[in-house]
Amino acid sequence: MLSGLFGRLCGHGVQVIGTATLMNCATDYNLEEFQVKICVEKRFIGVEREISYAGEDIESRVGKSNHSSTASAYSLEDRDRNWVSWLIPLFVVANVVMFVVEMYLNNCPKRIKNRGFSYGDYGDKCVARFLGRLSFQPLRENPLFGPSSSTLQRLGALNWAKVVHQHQGWRLISCIWLHAGVIHLLANMLSLVFIGIRLEQQFGFVRIGIIYLVSGFGGSILSSLFIRNRISVGASGALFGLLGAMLSELITNWSIYSNKVAALLTLLVIVLINLAVGILPHVDNFAHIGGFLTGFLLGFILLLRPQFGWLERRSLPVGVRARSKYKAYQYVLWLISLTLLIAGFTVGLAMLFRGVNGYERCGWCRYLSCVPTSKWKCEES
């Protein structure tokens, strides 16, 4: 699941989305589109006062508290909170701890000794031997500075035969917490920090946690349908899910963003480049695609923002018409995405546990994961 450019490019992706800033309502925008003016009649003193509420910049979260008691009654109920990110850092720590466990159980020096070679023979030397049992497998076995494939399988790597024939469905989740090496781990964790922390601050740990885990699960399902004869590990599917959610969030909340076209095009380029890297051999691009599609649909479901001008119905004076919290197209996208997500998981799991080979149903799909060239060959095994 390693994408060579993933860590570097995804960081820019978050910065780019930052340029698609939410429109600052404090500016004097068109009355019909962005501003709500409510006239409140002071019956006892005969004074009519106009209270103008235009909101505050949701993304900057300035959170000024000097609104009058009357004006605060008309504030947006669903205004973004200044969430503190703790779940994404916890995920990072969990992945690092799991990698240390991998290397401890791998015990490269003991493995080399059991093969009958003297410790340190050419070609069979553990890498970074000063680490002792935490040292890495020889580079010809694992060029990513990590454990052996047998250790990864023992700890829960994604393996089609074990999932289908030995009923170890838990591997569809456990594989996203394992990494093939230090390089793999660093690339994914840097990407997770750049993408995940920003999203968690905007939308909270519940929604982002759901997107991360469900996207990783979706990526594992698609990967298992096509890759049968090799194991797969890594959090890249979950990370692509966060990228997909960023894209759908921008689309579904289109009306409240500025600089949105440039941000959309840039984000699309970043996604396409990362998917293109996935056509290299030994990269599980099916996990990337499955995670991205899952996160894309979840973004329409979980990351909706209220339109400007929406107020609580109970806070409105008598005679003032309430405005819908969400636009009609947001409801339509929500319903379509939920339907596709449920159908996709149902069909995918049914095909997986029936032992369906994805390549038999889609012959050209093999080129989504690896394109043969004069420099390398692509083999399903």
Coordinates of C-alpha atoms in Angstrom, one line a residue, residues 151-324:
T151 CA 5.8 -11.9 10.7
L152 CA 3.3 -9.6 9.1
Q153 CA 1.1 -12.6 8.3
R154 CA 1.2 -13.7 11.9
L155 CA 0.2 -10.3 13.2
G156 CA -2.8 -9.9 10.8
A157 CA -1.7 -8.9 7.3
L158 CA -4.4 -9.1 4.6
N159 CA -4.4 -12.5 3.1
W160 CA -7.2 -13.7 0.8
A161 CA -6.9 -17.4 1.6
K162 CA -7.0 -16.8 5.4
V163 CA -9.9 -14.3 5.1
V164 CA -12.1 -16.6 2.9
H165 CA -11.1 -20.1 3.7
Q166 CA -10.0 -19.8 7.3
H167 CA -12.8 -17.2 8.2
Q168 CA -10.3 -14.6 9.5
G169 CA -12.4 -11.6 8.5
W170 CA -10.7 -9.5 11.2
R171 CA -7.7 -9.2 8.9
L172 CA -9.7 -6.7 6.8
I173 CA -9.2 -4.3 9.7
S174 CA -6.0 -5.4 11.4
C175 CA -4.0 -4.9 8.2
I176 CA -4.4 -1.2 8.3
W177 CA -2.4 -1.0 11.6
L178 CA 0.6 -2.9 10.1
H179 CA 3.4 -1.5 7.9
A180 CA 6.0 -3.2 5.8
G181 CA 8.9 -1.0 6.9
V182 CA 10.2 2.2 8.3
I183 CA 9.8 4.0 4.9
H184 CA 6.3 2.8 4.6
L185 CA 5.4 3.9 8.1
L186 CA 6.9 7.3 7.8
A187 CA 5.2 8.1 4.5
N188 CA 1.8 7.1 5.8
M189 CA 2.1 8.7 9.2
L190 CA 3.3 12.1 7.8
S191 CA 0.4 12.0 5.5
L192 CA -2.0 11.2 8.3
V193 CA -0.7 14.1 10.4
F194 CA -1.0 16.6 7.5
I195 CA -4.4 15.5 6.4
G196 CA -6.1 14.0 9.5
I197 CA -5.3 16.7 12.2
R198 CA -6.8 19.5 10.0
L199 CA -9.9 17.5 9.3
E200 CA -10.4 16.5 12.9
Q201 CA -10.1 20.1 14.0
Q202 CA -12.8 21.0 11.6
F203 CA -15.3 18.1 12.0
G204 CA -14.4 16.4 15.2
F205 CA -13.0 13.0 16.1
V206 CA -16.2 11.0 15.7
R207 CA -16.8 11.7 12.0
I208 CA -13.1 11.6 11.0
G209 CA -12.6 8.4 13.0
I210 CA -15.5 6.8 11.2
I211 CA -14.2 7.9 7.8
Y212 CA -10.7 6.6 8.5
L213 CA -11.7 3.2 9.8
V214 CA -14.5 2.5 7.3
S215 CA -12.4 3.7 4.4
G216 CA -9.6 1.3 5.5
F217 CA -12.1 -1.5 5.6
G218 CA -13.5 -0.6 2.2
G219 CA -10.0 -0.6 0.7
S220 CA -9.3 -4.0 2.2
I221 CA -12.4 -5.5 0.7
L222 CA -11.6 -4.3 -2.8
S223 CA -8.0 -5.4 -2.4
S224 CA -9.0 -8.9 -1.4
L225 CA -11.3 -9.2 -4.4
F226 CA -8.3 -8.8 -6.8
I227 CA -5.1 -9.7 -4.9
R228 CA -5.0 -13.3 -3.9
N229 CA -1.5 -14.5 -3.8
R230 CA 0.3 -11.9 -1.8
I231 CA -0.2 -10.2 1.5
S232 CA -1.1 -6.5 1.9
V233 CA -0.5 -4.1 4.8
G234 CA -0.7 -0.4 5.5
A235 CA -2.9 2.6 6.3
S236 CA -2.9 4.0 2.7
G237 CA -6.5 2.9 2.0
A238 CA -7.7 4.8 5.1
L239 CA -5.6 7.8 4.1
F240 CA -7.0 7.8 0.6
G241 CA -10.4 7.7 2.3
L242 CA -9.6 11.0 4.0
L243 CA -8.5 12.5 0.7
G244 CA -11.8 11.3 -0.9
A245 CA -13.7 12.9 2.0
M246 CA -11.9 16.2 1.5
L247 CA -13.0 16.2 -2.1
S248 CA -16.7 15.4 -1.5
E249 CA -16.8 17.9 1.4
L250 CA -15.7 20.6 -1.0
I251 CA -18.3 19.5 -3.5
T252 CA -21.3 19.2 -1.1
N253 CA -20.5 22.5 0.6
W254 CA -19.7 24.3 -2.6
S255 CA -21.8 27.4 -2.0
I256 CA -19.9 28.4 1.1
Y257 CA -16.4 28.3 -0.3
S258 CA -14.4 30.8 -2.2
N259 CA -11.5 29.9 -4.5
K260 CA -13.2 26.6 -4.9
V261 CA -12.5 25.9 -8.5
A262 CA -8.7 26.2 -8.0
A263 CA -8.8 24.1 -4.9
L264 CA -10.9 21.4 -6.5
L265 CA -8.6 21.1 -9.5
T266 CA -5.5 21.0 -7.4
L267 CA -7.0 18.4 -5.1
L268 CA -8.0 16.3 -8.1
V269 CA -4.4 16.5 -9.5
I270 CA -3.0 15.4 -6.1
V271 CA -5.4 12.4 -6.0
L272 CA -4.6 11.4 -9.6
I273 CA -0.9 11.6 -9.1
N274 CA -1.1 9.4 -6.0
L275 CA -3.3 6.9 -7.8
A276 CA -0.8 6.9 -10.7
V277 CA 2.0 6.0 -8.4
G278 CA -0.1 3.0 -7.5
I279 CA 0.4 1.4 -10.9
L280 CA 4.0 0.5 -9.9
P281 CA 4.6 -3.1 -8.9
H282 CA 4.3 -4.1 -5.3
V283 CA 1.9 -1.3 -4.6
D284 CA -1.7 -2.2 -3.6
N285 CA -3.6 0.3 -5.7
F286 CA -6.9 -1.5 -5.2
A287 CA -6.7 -0.6 -1.5
H288 CA -6.1 3.0 -2.5
I289 CA -9.1 3.0 -4.9
G290 CA -11.4 1.2 -2.5
G291 CA -10.5 3.6 0.4
F292 CA -10.8 6.7 -1.8
L293 CA -14.3 5.7 -3.1
T294 CA -15.5 4.8 0.4
G295 CA -14.2 8.1 1.9
F296 CA -15.7 10.0 -1.1
L297 CA -19.2 8.7 -0.3
L298 CA -18.8 9.1 3.4
G299 CA -17.9 12.8 2.9
F300 CA -21.3 13.5 1.4
I301 CA -22.9 11.7 4.3
L302 CA -20.9 13.0 7.3
L303 CA -19.3 16.3 6.4
L304 CA -22.3 18.5 5.5
R305 CA -22.2 22.2 6.6
P306 CA -25.3 24.3 7.0
Q307 CA -25.9 27.0 4.4
F308 CA -25.4 30.6 5.4
G309 CA -28.5 32.3 6.6
W310 CA -29.9 29.2 8.4
L311 CA -31.4 29.9 11.8
E312 CA -33.0 27.7 14.4
R313 CA -36.8 27.6 13.7
R314 CA -37.5 28.2 17.4
S315 CA -35.3 31.3 17.5
L316 CA -37.2 33.1 14.7
P317 CA -39.8 35.7 15.5
V318 CA -43.4 35.0 14.5
G319 CA -44.0 35.6 10.9
V320 CA -40.4 35.2 9.7
R321 CA -40.1 32.3 7.3
A322 CA -37.5 29.6 8.3
R323 CA -34.8 28.8 5.9
S324 CA -33.7 25.2 5.2

